[in-house]
Coordinates of C-alpha atoms in Angstrom, one line a residue:
Chain A
M74 CA 213.6 110.1 9.3
S75 CA 210.3 111.9 8.9
T76 CA 210.5 113.6 12.4
M77 CA 214.0 114.8 11.5
S78 CA 212.9 116.5 8.3
E79 CA 209.8 117.9 10.1
N80 CA 212.0 119.4 12.8
A81 CA 214.4 120.9 10.1
G82 CA 211.3 122.1 8.3
K83 CA 210.1 124.0 11.5
V84 CA 213.4 125.9 11.7
S85 CA 213.7 127.2 8.3
A86 CA 210.4 126.3 6.7
P87 CA 209.7 129.4 4.7
V88 CA 213.2 129.5 3.2
T89 CA 213.7 125.8 2.2
E90 CA 210.2 125.4 1.0
S91 CA 210.4 128.4 -1.3
V92 CA 213.8 127.3 -2.6
A93 CA 212.6 123.7 -3.3
A94 CA 209.4 124.9 -4.8
T95 CA 211.1 127.3 -7.1
Q96 CA 213.6 124.7 -8.2
L97 CA 210.8 122.2 -8.8
R98 CA 208.9 124.8 -10.8
R99 CA 212.0 125.6 -12.8
L100 CA 212.4 122.0 -13.7
S101 CA 208.9 121.5 -14.7
A102 CA 208.4 124.7 -16.7
W103 CA 207.9 124.3 -20.4
R104 CA 210.9 124.6 -22.5
A105 CA 211.0 126.1 -26.0
F106 CA 211.9 122.9 -27.8
E107 CA 209.0 121.1 -26.2
I108 CA 206.5 123.7 -27.5
V109 CA 208.0 123.7 -30.9
L110 CA 207.8 119.9 -31.0
W111 CA 204.1 119.8 -30.1
V112 CA 203.2 122.6 -32.4
A113 CA 204.9 120.8 -35.2
A114 CA 203.2 117.5 -34.3
F115 CA 199.8 119.1 -34.4
A116 CA 200.6 121.1 -37.5
A117 CA 201.5 117.8 -39.2
I118 CA 197.8 117.0 -39.2
F119 CA 197.2 119.7 -41.8
L120 CA 200.7 119.9 -43.4
L121 CA 201.4 116.2 -44.1
P122 CA 198.1 114.7 -44.8
S123 CA 199.6 111.9 -47.0
H124 CA 201.9 110.7 -44.2
M125 CA 199.3 110.0 -41.5
L126 CA 200.2 106.3 -41.3
V127 CA 203.8 106.9 -40.7
L128 CA 203.1 109.7 -38.2
T129 CA 200.7 107.3 -36.3
E130 CA 203.4 104.8 -36.1
I131 CA 205.8 107.3 -34.8
A132 CA 203.4 108.5 -32.1
I133 CA 202.8 104.9 -30.9
V134 CA 206.5 104.0 -30.9
A135 CA 207.3 107.3 -29.1
L136 CA 204.7 106.5 -26.4
F137 CA 206.2 103.0 -26.0
A138 CA 209.8 104.5 -25.8
I139 CA 208.6 107.0 -23.2
S140 CA 207.3 104.2 -21.1
L141 CA 210.7 102.5 -21.3
D142 CA 212.4 105.8 -20.4
L143 CA 210.4 105.9 -17.2
I144 CA 212.0 102.8 -15.9
L145 CA 215.3 102.9 -17.8
G146 CA 216.1 106.6 -17.7
Y147 CA 214.7 107.5 -14.4
A148 CA 214.9 104.3 -12.3
G149 CA 217.8 102.7 -14.1
I150 CA 216.2 99.3 -14.6
V151 CA 217.4 97.6 -17.8
S152 CA 214.7 95.6 -19.4
L153 CA 214.8 93.3 -22.4
G154 CA 211.2 92.4 -22.1
H155 CA 209.3 95.7 -22.2
G156 CA 207.5 94.5 -25.2
A157 CA 205.5 92.1 -22.9
F158 CA 203.3 95.1 -21.7
F159 CA 203.0 96.5 -25.3
G160 CA 201.8 93.2 -26.5
L161 CA 199.5 92.6 -23.5
G162 CA 197.9 96.0 -24.1
A163 CA 197.5 95.3 -27.7
Y164 CA 195.9 91.9 -27.1
A165 CA 193.7 93.3 -24.3
A166 CA 192.4 96.1 -26.4
G167 CA 191.8 93.7 -29.4
I168 CA 190.0 91.1 -27.5
F169 CA 188.0 93.7 -25.6
A170 CA 187.0 95.5 -28.9
K171 CA 186.1 92.2 -30.6
H172 CA 184.1 90.6 -27.9
I173 CA 182.8 93.2 -25.6
Y174 CA 182.6 96.7 -26.5
A175 CA 184.1 98.5 -29.7
E176 CA 184.5 102.0 -28.4
P177 CA 188.4 102.8 -28.3
V178 CA 188.8 105.0 -25.3
T179 CA 187.1 102.5 -23.1
G180 CA 189.4 99.9 -24.7
L181 CA 192.5 102.1 -23.7
F182 CA 191.4 102.0 -20.1
V183 CA 190.9 98.2 -20.2
A184 CA 194.3 97.7 -21.9
A185 CA 195.9 100.1 -19.3
A186 CA 194.4 98.2 -16.4
A187 CA 195.4 94.8 -17.9
S188 CA 199.0 95.7 -18.3
G189 CA 199.1 97.8 -15.2
I190 CA 198.0 94.8 -13.2
F191 CA 200.6 92.6 -14.9
G192 CA 203.3 95.2 -14.5
F193 CA 202.4 95.5 -10.8
A194 CA 202.6 91.7 -10.4
T195 CA 205.9 91.3 -12.1
S196 CA 207.5 94.5 -10.7
F197 CA 208.4 92.5 -7.6
L198 CA 210.6 90.3 -9.8
V199 CA 212.9 93.2 -10.9
L200 CA 213.5 94.4 -7.4
R201 CA 216.2 92.0 -6.8
G202 CA 219.4 91.1 -8.4
S203 CA 221.9 92.7 -10.8
D204 CA 221.4 94.0 -14.3
L205 CA 221.8 90.5 -15.7
T206 CA 219.2 89.0 -13.5
R207 CA 216.8 91.8 -14.4
L208 CA 217.6 91.4 -18.1
M209 CA 216.9 87.7 -17.9
T210 CA 213.8 88.0 -15.8
T211 CA 212.2 90.6 -18.0
L212 CA 213.2 88.7 -21.1
G213 CA 211.8 85.4 -19.6
I214 CA 208.5 87.1 -18.8
A215 CA 208.1 88.5 -22.3
L216 CA 208.9 85.1 -23.8
M217 CA 206.4 83.4 -21.5
L218 CA 203.8 85.8 -22.6
A219 CA 204.5 85.3 -26.2
E220 CA 204.4 81.5 -25.7
V221 CA 201.0 81.9 -23.9
A222 CA 199.6 84.1 -26.7
N223 CA 200.8 81.5 -29.3
Q224 CA 199.3 78.6 -27.5
M225 CA 195.9 80.2 -26.5
A226 CA 194.9 80.3 -30.1
W227 CA 191.1 80.2 -29.3
L228 CA 191.5 83.6 -27.7
T229 CA 194.3 85.3 -29.5
G230 CA 194.3 83.7 -32.8
G231 CA 197.7 82.1 -32.2
A232 CA 200.3 82.6 -34.9
D233 CA 197.7 83.9 -37.4
G234 CA 197.0 86.9 -35.2
L235 CA 193.8 88.3 -33.9
S236 CA 191.7 89.4 -36.9
G237 CA 188.1 90.6 -37.1
V238 CA 188.8 93.4 -34.6
M239 CA 186.1 96.1 -35.3
V240 CA 187.0 99.4 -33.7
G241 CA 184.0 101.8 -33.2
P242 CA 184.1 105.5 -33.5
I243 CA 186.1 107.3 -30.8
L244 CA 183.8 108.3 -28.0
G245 CA 181.1 107.4 -30.3
L246 CA 181.8 110.5 -32.3
F247 CA 184.8 110.2 -34.6
E248 CA 184.9 107.3 -37.1
F249 CA 188.4 106.1 -38.1
D250 CA 188.9 107.0 -41.7
L251 CA 190.8 105.3 -44.5
W252 CA 193.7 107.8 -44.6
G253 CA 194.4 107.5 -40.9
K254 CA 193.7 111.1 -40.1
T255 CA 191.5 110.3 -37.2
G256 CA 194.0 107.6 -36.1
Y257 CA 196.8 110.1 -36.0
I258 CA 194.9 112.7 -34.1
Y259 CA 193.7 110.2 -31.6
C260 CA 197.2 108.8 -31.0
L261 CA 198.7 112.3 -30.9
F262 CA 196.2 113.3 -28.2
V263 CA 196.8 110.3 -26.2
L264 CA 200.6 110.8 -26.5
F265 CA 200.3 114.5 -25.6
I266 CA 198.2 113.9 -22.5
L267 CA 200.4 111.0 -21.3
T268 CA 203.5 112.9 -21.9
C269 CA 202.2 115.8 -19.9
L270 CA 201.4 113.4 -17.1
A271 CA 204.8 111.8 -17.3
R272 CA 206.5 115.2 -17.2
R273 CA 204.5 116.1 -14.1
L274 CA 205.5 112.8 -12.5
V275 CA 209.2 112.9 -13.2
N276 CA 209.6 116.5 -12.3
A277 CA 207.8 116.1 -9.0
P278 CA 209.7 114.9 -5.9
F279 CA 208.7 111.4 -7.0
G280 CA 210.8 111.6 -10.1
L281 CA 213.7 113.1 -8.3
S282 CA 213.6 110.3 -5.8
L283 CA 213.8 107.8 -8.7
K284 CA 216.9 109.5 -10.0
A285 CA 218.4 109.2 -6.5
I286 CA 217.7 105.5 -6.5
K287 CA 219.3 105.2 -10.0
G288 CA 222.3 107.2 -8.8
N289 CA 223.0 105.3 -5.7
P290 CA 220.3 103.0 -4.0
V291 CA 222.2 102.8 -0.7
R292 CA 222.4 106.6 -0.3
A293 CA 218.8 107.0 -1.5
A294 CA 217.7 104.6 1.2
M295 CA 219.8 106.6 3.7
V296 CA 217.9 109.8 3.0
G297 CA 214.7 108.1 3.4
V298 CA 213.6 107.1 -0.1
P299 CA 211.5 104.0 0.0
S300 CA 213.2 102.5 -3.1
R301 CA 211.2 99.3 -3.3
R302 CA 207.9 101.1 -3.3
R303 CA 209.2 103.7 -5.7
I304 CA 210.4 101.0 -8.2
V305 CA 207.1 99.1 -8.0
A306 CA 205.2 102.2 -8.6
I307 CA 207.3 103.4 -11.6
Y308 CA 207.4 99.9 -13.1
T309 CA 203.6 99.7 -12.9
V310 CA 203.2 103.2 -14.5
A311 CA 205.6 102.2 -17.3
A312 CA 203.6 99.1 -17.9
V313 CA 200.4 101.1 -18.1
Y314 CA 202.0 103.4 -20.7
A315 CA 203.3 100.6 -22.7
G316 CA 199.9 98.8 -22.6
I317 CA 198.2 102.0 -23.9
A318 CA 200.9 102.2 -26.7
G319 CA 199.9 98.6 -27.7
A320 CA 196.2 99.4 -27.5
L321 CA 196.7 102.4 -29.8
L322 CA 198.4 100.0 -32.4
T323 CA 195.4 97.7 -32.2
H324 CA 193.0 100.5 -32.6
T325 CA 194.7 102.1 -35.6
T326 CA 195.3 98.9 -37.4
S327 CA 192.2 96.8 -36.3
F328 CA 194.5 93.8 -36.1
V329 CA 196.8 92.2 -33.5
S330 CA 199.7 90.2 -34.8
I331 CA 201.7 87.7 -32.6
D332 CA 204.6 90.0 -33.6
V333 CA 203.6 92.5 -30.9
L334 CA 205.1 90.1 -28.4
A335 CA 208.3 89.4 -30.4
F336 CA 211.7 89.9 -29.0
H337 CA 212.7 92.4 -31.6
R338 CA 210.0 94.8 -30.3
S339 CA 211.7 95.0 -26.9
A340 CA 215.1 95.5 -28.6
D341 CA 213.7 98.1 -31.1
V342 CA 212.4 100.2 -28.3
L343 CA 215.7 100.2 -26.6
L344 CA 217.3 101.4 -29.8
V345 CA 214.6 104.1 -30.2
L346 CA 215.3 105.3 -26.7
V347 CA 219.1 105.2 -27.1
L348 CA 218.8 107.2 -30.4
G349 CA 216.9 109.8 -28.8
G350 CA 218.7 110.0 -25.5
V351 CA 217.8 108.4 -22.2
G352 CA 216.4 110.2 -19.2
Y353 CA 214.5 113.3 -20.4
L354 CA 211.2 111.7 -21.9
Y355 CA 211.5 113.5 -25.2
G356 CA 214.2 111.1 -26.1
G357 CA 211.4 108.7 -26.8
I358 CA 209.7 111.0 -29.3
I359 CA 212.9 112.1 -31.0
G360 CA 214.2 108.6 -31.2
A361 CA 210.8 107.4 -32.6
I362 CA 211.0 110.0 -35.4
V363 CA 214.6 109.1 -36.2
F364 CA 214.1 105.4 -35.9
T365 CA 210.9 105.2 -38.0
L366 CA 212.3 107.4 -40.7
L367 CA 215.5 105.6 -40.8
R368 CA 213.8 102.2 -41.0
D369 CA 211.5 103.4 -43.7
W370 CA 214.4 104.8 -45.7
L371 CA 216.5 101.7 -45.3
S372 CA 213.6 99.3 -46.1
V373 CA 213.1 101.2 -49.4
I374 CA 216.9 100.8 -50.3
T375 CA 217.3 97.2 -49.1
P376 CA 213.9 95.7 -48.4
Q377 CA 215.3 92.6 -46.8
Y378 CA 218.4 93.6 -45.1
W379 CA 217.5 96.8 -43.3
M380 CA 218.1 94.8 -40.0
F381 CA 221.8 94.8 -40.8
W382 CA 222.0 98.5 -40.9
I383 CA 219.9 99.0 -37.8
G384 CA 222.4 96.6 -36.1
L385 CA 225.2 98.6 -37.4
V386 CA 223.7 101.8 -36.0
L387 CA 223.5 100.2 -32.6
V388 CA 227.1 99.0 -32.7
I389 CA 228.3 102.4 -33.8
I390 CA 226.3 104.3 -31.1
V391 CA 227.8 102.2 -28.5
V392 CA 231.4 102.3 -29.8
V393 CA 231.2 106.1 -30.2
G394 CA 229.6 106.4 -26.8
R395 CA 226.1 107.2 -26.0
E396 CA 227.0 110.2 -24.0
N397 CA 228.9 111.7 -27.0
L398 CA 225.7 111.5 -29.1
G399 CA 224.1 114.0 -26.7
R400 CA 227.0 116.3 -27.1
W401 CA 226.9 116.7 -30.8
H402 CA 226.3 120.4 -30.3
T403 CA 229.7 120.9 -28.7
F404 CA 231.2 120.6 -32.2
L405 CA 229.3 123.7 -33.3
P406 CA 231.0 127.0 -33.2
N407 CA 230.9 128.7 -29.8
S408 CA 228.5 131.6 -30.7
L409 CA 226.1 129.1 -32.2
Q410 CA 226.3 126.9 -29.1
E411 CA 225.4 129.8 -26.8
R412 CA 222.4 130.8 -28.9
L413 CA 221.3 127.1 -29.1
A414 CA 221.6 126.7 -25.3
R415 CA 219.6 129.9 -24.8
V416 CA 216.9 128.7 -27.1
V417 CA 216.7 125.2 -25.7
N418 CA 216.8 126.3 -22.1
W419 CA 214.3 129.1 -22.4
R420 CA 211.5 128.3 -20.1
L421 CA 207.9 129.4 -20.3
G422 CA 206.9 132.1 -17.8
M423 CA 210.3 132.4 -16.2
K424 CA 211.2 135.8 -17.8
L425 CA 207.9 137.2 -16.6
R426 CA 208.5 136.4 -13.0
G427 CA 212.0 137.7 -13.3
E428 CA 213.5 134.5 -12.0
Q429 CA 216.0 133.9 -14.7
Chain B
M170 CA 211.4 56.8 -22.6
L171 CA 215.1 56.1 -22.4
T172 CA 215.5 57.3 -26.0
I173 CA 214.1 60.6 -24.9
L174 CA 216.4 60.7 -21.9
F175 CA 219.3 60.0 -24.2
D176 CA 218.3 62.6 -26.8
G177 CA 217.9 65.1 -24.0
I178 CA 221.3 64.4 -22.7
A179 CA 222.9 64.8 -26.2
Y180 CA 220.9 68.1 -26.6
G181 CA 222.0 69.3 -23.2
M182 CA 225.6 68.5 -24.0
L183 CA 225.4 70.5 -27.2
L184 CA 223.8 73.4 -25.3
F185 CA 226.6 73.2 -22.8
I186 CA 229.4 73.4 -25.4
I187 CA 227.9 76.5 -26.9
A188 CA 227.0 78.1 -23.6
V189 CA 230.3 77.5 -21.9
G190 CA 231.9 80.3 -23.8
L191 CA 229.0 82.5 -22.7
A192 CA 229.5 81.4 -19.1
I193 CA 233.1 82.6 -19.4
T194 CA 232.3 86.0 -20.9
L195 CA 229.4 86.6 -18.5
G196 CA 230.7 85.1 -15.4
L197 CA 234.3 85.8 -15.6
M198 CA 234.5 89.0 -17.6
N199 CA 231.1 90.4 -16.6
F200 CA 230.2 91.1 -20.1
I201 CA 226.6 90.5 -21.3
N202 CA 227.2 89.1 -24.7
L203 CA 224.0 88.5 -26.5
A204 CA 225.8 87.9 -29.7
H205 CA 227.1 84.5 -28.5
G206 CA 224.5 82.6 -30.5
A207 CA 225.8 84.5 -33.6
F208 CA 229.1 82.8 -33.0
A209 CA 227.5 79.4 -32.9
M210 CA 225.6 80.3 -36.1
V211 CA 228.8 81.2 -37.9
G212 CA 230.3 77.9 -37.0
G213 CA 227.2 76.1 -38.4
Y214 CA 227.4 78.1 -41.7
I215 CA 231.0 77.4 -42.0
T216 CA 230.3 73.7 -41.8
V217 CA 227.5 73.9 -44.2
V218 CA 229.4 75.7 -46.8
L219 CA 232.5 73.6 -46.6
M220 CA 230.7 70.3 -46.6
N221 CA 228.1 71.0 -49.2
R222 CA 230.1 73.2 -51.6
H223 CA 233.6 71.9 -51.1
G224 CA 233.1 68.4 -49.9
V225 CA 235.3 68.7 -46.9
S226 CA 234.8 65.9 -44.5
F227 CA 232.6 66.5 -41.5
Y228 CA 235.3 66.0 -38.9
W229 CA 237.7 68.5 -40.6
C230 CA 234.7 70.9 -40.6
L231 CA 234.4 70.7 -36.9
L232 CA 238.0 71.6 -36.4
I233 CA 237.8 74.4 -39.0
A234 CA 234.7 75.8 -37.5
F235 CA 236.3 75.8 -34.1
L236 CA 239.4 77.5 -35.3
A237 CA 237.7 80.0 -37.6
V238 CA 235.2 81.1 -35.1
G239 CA 237.9 81.3 -32.5
V240 CA 239.9 83.7 -34.7
I241 CA 236.8 85.7 -35.4
G242 CA 236.1 86.0 -31.6
A243 CA 239.7 87.0 -31.0
V244 CA 239.6 89.7 -33.7
L245 CA 236.3 91.1 -32.4
E246 CA 237.5 91.0 -28.8
R247 CA 240.7 92.9 -29.6
T248 CA 238.9 95.5 -31.8
L249 CA 235.4 96.0 -30.2
Y250 CA 234.6 94.0 -27.1
R251 CA 237.6 95.0 -25.2
R252 CA 236.5 98.7 -25.1
L253 CA 233.2 97.7 -23.5
Y254 CA 234.4 95.6 -20.6
S255 CA 233.8 98.4 -18.2
A256 CA 231.0 99.9 -20.0
P257 CA 227.5 99.9 -18.5
H258 CA 225.5 96.7 -19.0
L259 CA 223.0 98.6 -21.2
D260 CA 225.7 99.4 -23.6
Q261 CA 226.9 95.9 -23.8
V262 CA 223.3 94.7 -24.4
L263 CA 222.8 97.3 -27.2
F264 CA 226.2 96.5 -28.8
S265 CA 225.6 92.8 -28.9
V266 CA 222.0 93.0 -30.0
G267 CA 223.3 95.2 -32.8
L268 CA 225.8 92.4 -33.7
V269 CA 223.0 89.8 -33.6
F270 CA 220.9 91.9 -36.1
M271 CA 223.8 92.3 -38.3
S272 CA 224.6 88.6 -38.3
I273 CA 221.0 87.6 -39.0
A274 CA 220.8 90.1 -41.9
A275 CA 224.2 88.9 -43.2
A276 CA 223.2 85.2 -43.0
H277 CA 220.0 86.0 -45.0
Y278 CA 222.1 87.8 -47.6
F279 CA 224.7 85.2 -48.2
M280 CA 222.9 82.0 -47.4
G281 CA 219.2 82.8 -47.8
G282 CA 216.5 82.3 -45.3
Q283 CA 215.9 78.6 -45.7
Q284 CA 216.9 75.8 -43.3
Q285 CA 220.3 74.5 -44.0
L286 CA 220.8 70.7 -44.2
I287 CA 224.1 68.8 -43.9
Q288 CA 224.8 65.2 -44.8
L289 CA 226.4 63.4 -41.9
P290 CA 229.1 60.8 -42.7
P291 CA 227.6 57.3 -43.1
E292 CA 229.1 56.0 -39.9
L293 CA 227.2 58.6 -37.8
R294 CA 223.9 58.0 -39.4
G295 CA 221.2 55.6 -38.3
R296 CA 220.5 54.1 -34.9
I297 CA 222.0 51.4 -32.9
E298 CA 220.5 49.3 -30.2
I299 CA 222.1 49.5 -26.7
F300 CA 220.5 47.3 -24.1
G301 CA 217.4 47.2 -26.2
V302 CA 217.1 50.9 -26.6
G303 CA 217.3 52.5 -30.0
V304 CA 219.8 55.4 -29.9
G305 CA 220.9 57.6 -32.7
R306 CA 224.6 57.2 -33.5
Y307 CA 225.1 60.9 -33.9
R308 CA 223.7 61.5 -30.5
I309 CA 226.2 59.1 -29.0
F310 CA 229.0 60.9 -30.9
I311 CA 227.8 64.2 -29.5
T312 CA 227.6 62.9 -26.0
V313 CA 231.0 61.3 -25.9
F314 CA 232.7 64.2 -27.7
C315 CA 231.2 66.7 -25.4
A316 CA 231.8 64.6 -22.3
V317 CA 235.6 64.4 -23.2
L318 CA 235.5 68.3 -23.8
V319 CA 233.9 68.9 -20.5
V320 CA 236.5 66.9 -18.7
A321 CA 239.3 68.5 -20.6
L322 CA 238.0 72.0 -19.9
Q323 CA 237.6 71.3 -16.2
L324 CA 241.1 69.9 -16.0
A325 CA 242.4 72.9 -18.1
L326 CA 240.8 75.3 -15.8
T327 CA 242.0 73.7 -12.6
R328 CA 245.3 72.0 -13.4
T329 CA 247.1 74.1 -16.0
R330 CA 249.0 77.3 -15.7
F331 CA 246.7 79.1 -18.0
G332 CA 243.7 78.0 -16.0
S333 CA 245.1 79.4 -12.8
Q334 CA 246.2 82.6 -14.6
L335 CA 242.6 82.9 -15.8
R336 CA 241.1 82.3 -12.3
A337 CA 243.5 84.7 -10.8
A338 CA 242.7 87.4 -13.4
V339 CA 239.0 86.9 -12.7
D340 CA 239.2 86.9 -9.0
D341 CA 241.2 90.1 -8.8
G342 CA 242.4 91.5 -12.1
R343 CA 244.5 94.2 -10.5
V344 CA 246.5 91.9 -8.2
A345 CA 247.0 89.4 -11.1
R346 CA 248.4 92.2 -13.2
G347 CA 250.7 93.1 -10.3
L348 CA 251.9 89.5 -10.3
G349 CA 253.0 89.8 -13.9
I350 CA 250.0 88.0 -15.5
N351 CA 249.1 89.6 -18.8
V352 CA 245.4 89.9 -18.0
S353 CA 244.2 91.3 -21.3
V354 CA 245.9 88.6 -23.2
V355 CA 244.5 85.9 -20.9
F356 CA 241.0 87.4 -21.4
A357 CA 241.5 87.6 -25.2
L358 CA 242.6 84.0 -25.4
T359 CA 239.7 82.9 -23.1
F360 CA 237.3 84.8 -25.3
A361 CA 238.6 83.3 -28.4
L362 CA 238.4 79.8 -26.9
G363 CA 234.7 80.5 -25.8
S364 CA 233.8 81.7 -29.2
G365 CA 235.6 78.8 -30.8
L366 CA 233.6 76.3 -28.6
A367 CA 230.4 78.1 -29.6
G368 CA 231.5 77.7 -33.3
L369 CA 232.2 74.0 -32.7
G370 CA 228.8 73.6 -31.0
G371 CA 227.1 75.4 -33.8
A372 CA 228.8 73.1 -36.3
M373 CA 227.8 70.0 -34.4
G374 CA 224.4 71.3 -33.7
A375 CA 223.5 72.2 -37.4
E376 CA 221.9 68.7 -37.7
V377 CA 220.2 68.7 -34.3
L378 CA 219.1 72.3 -33.6
G379 CA 218.5 73.3 -37.2
L380 CA 220.3 76.2 -38.8
D381 CA 218.6 79.3 -40.3
P382 CA 219.4 82.9 -40.0
N383 CA 217.3 83.2 -36.9
F384 CA 219.5 80.7 -35.0
A385 CA 221.3 83.6 -33.3
L386 CA 218.2 84.9 -31.8
K387 CA 216.3 81.7 -31.2
Y388 CA 218.9 79.9 -29.1
I389 CA 220.6 82.7 -27.3
V390 CA 217.8 82.5 -24.8
Y391 CA 218.6 78.9 -24.1
F392 CA 222.2 79.7 -23.7
L393 CA 221.5 82.5 -21.3
I394 CA 219.2 80.2 -19.3
V395 CA 221.9 77.7 -19.1
V396 CA 224.4 80.3 -17.8
T397 CA 222.0 82.1 -15.4
V398 CA 220.5 79.0 -14.0
G399 CA 223.8 77.2 -13.7
G400 CA 225.6 80.1 -12.2
T401 CA 228.9 81.4 -13.5
S402 CA 231.2 80.5 -10.8
S403 CA 232.1 77.0 -12.1
I404 CA 231.9 74.8 -15.1
T405 CA 229.9 72.1 -13.4
G406 CA 227.0 74.5 -12.7
P407 CA 226.3 75.3 -16.3
F408 CA 227.0 71.8 -17.3
L409 CA 224.3 70.4 -14.9
A410 CA 221.9 73.2 -16.0
A411 CA 222.5 72.4 -19.6
L412 CA 221.7 68.7 -19.1
L413 CA 218.6 69.6 -17.1
L414 CA 217.5 72.0 -19.7
G415 CA 218.2 69.6 -22.6
I416 CA 216.2 66.7 -20.9
A417 CA 213.4 69.0 -19.8
D418 CA 213.1 70.6 -23.2
V419 CA 213.1 67.3 -25.2
A420 CA 210.7 65.6 -22.8
G421 CA 208.4 68.6 -22.5
K422 CA 208.2 68.8 -26.3
Y423 CA 207.4 65.1 -26.5
Y424 CA 204.9 64.7 -23.7
V425 CA 203.2 68.1 -23.4
P426 CA 203.7 69.9 -26.7
E427 CA 200.8 72.2 -26.0
I428 CA 202.7 74.0 -23.2
G429 CA 205.8 74.2 -25.3
A430 CA 208.7 76.2 -24.0
F431 CA 206.5 77.8 -21.3
I432 CA 207.8 75.6 -18.5
I433 CA 211.4 76.4 -19.2
Y434 CA 211.0 80.1 -19.1
G435 CA 208.8 79.8 -16.1
V436 CA 211.4 77.8 -14.2
M437 CA 214.1 80.2 -15.3
V438 CA 212.2 83.2 -13.9
L439 CA 211.5 81.3 -10.6
V440 CA 215.1 80.3 -10.2
L441 CA 216.3 83.9 -10.8
V442 CA 213.8 85.3 -8.3
F443 CA 214.9 82.9 -5.6
R444 CA 218.5 82.2 -6.4
P445 CA 219.7 85.3 -8.3
H446 CA 223.2 83.9 -8.6
G447 CA 222.0 80.6 -10.1
L448 CA 221.0 77.2 -8.9
F449 CA 224.4 75.7 -8.3
A450 CA 226.4 78.8 -7.5
R451 CA 228.4 79.1 -4.2
E452 CA 227.4 82.2 -2.4
A453 CA 228.7 85.2 -4.4
S454 CA 232.1 86.1 -3.0
R455 CA 232.1 89.6 -4.3

């Protein structure tokens, strides 16, 4: 396979390479809505000082959902146990901060390593089987991990949670404050950096090959995509992301509850991603905003029964059809639609180079 | 020792009765119905309400739970589930998780979060000695009742006209339709039967498994284990898996409580890794 493509490359190397490179560059160019989103997120530090805790939560959920999007949206792996990596990262960061070293950024790396290793080890279990098998395997792993955390009370605090986690200043410089401002800036920076990395990853040939696997594994293999290796790689990356999200939660709350491994976390993150849309990374962020605000609003109205309405939202989304949610703008008048499309699809730098 | 074995068998029988409906929807209709536990929970709550508030006898409650949940299942199948038979699995999961969340909150709202207790009729209470082993009467009732049901189901599936229609509809829906079998009615009836059995199991299990709003979530994992480990191509597979699971769970909780449910989940993952179609499945034909 490789010799073939090399030969083909020799014949028309300049042409194909430039076309492919241009297309990839077009894909990875920054779009207007992304820039607006990030500017808004950073502006919120100054504009919404009283909502730091909610914003922090949104940032963490967003990162978690992005990590699920990497495997669900790009590789097409349905997981009901993604919370396992989130919880593992949360516990790793908590235990590390409590017993070894309190500086959070180091903790992030430790949590990332821990869930990355676990993700790598378990990724071989999702290679085989149908959707159902994958669902059950991921669910089973998450349940096992929850059971372990519950039983190893000497290390994890068991059902009472891991308390007494003292988190030091970030990089030794920035102390976490009472209003959560430092926490939000910290989470936002991590989210921003990791989203940029994920963008880079999915808009590279690597991401395209994942989409090929999702679309049709047999054909992907025929054009020479090593699908097993790709799935292992993306699953590990997603585990790292989820672990970092969990670590962020530990660092901003100074506490790890057994709840981080609960089933509803895995279900919630699915809902978040579906609310925002699957397969373009920003679905995680938009979904996190919608979900968190929705839940906060519902839990103010019906403190005990918000779960009902969340469930109803899920049912309605599915019955209406997920793909129709993404097409809401088709109900707008035509002129508005065109303008919207132009704004959304505007890409940074493209006009200057005259490629659009 | 033997008591544990017997308890395990009764427990497994119960799991099977609830899970058999799931085996049908999962295996035959290829629908991932995580809301199956919610049907069982509804059956349990119907029994609790009827017995404790209206003084209906336990046996009538079982029948009513079976019928009522069956009807609920049929209605939901006609209105909602049917649209999703060919939907991606992700949609089915989201939909049924949504139903589970709704049922949990609804149970909280109507019944409160506490454990529900039922008073069994006097002839089912207490223990009797069989060959020197003390066995709960209710466990015997469950075991016998469920064993009869299993045999009846197996006969219904293999010997009756409806059973062969169902198997035909599952093997190749298109051809079955071509032969004049009304596939969607067959599926609806089967779905109703499956939910009804879940309701019956939930009603019988209220005393054994406990009943609180989290029932729908807590036990769905067990039902799924039964189905995935047992395979979905026959009734005997899930039945054996349910028995194994029941015995292993009761024995595990008795002898090594510190490990808890860890073994069961571990075994499930291992089975799925090495036998993705289940432990007792014939090789997948499709």
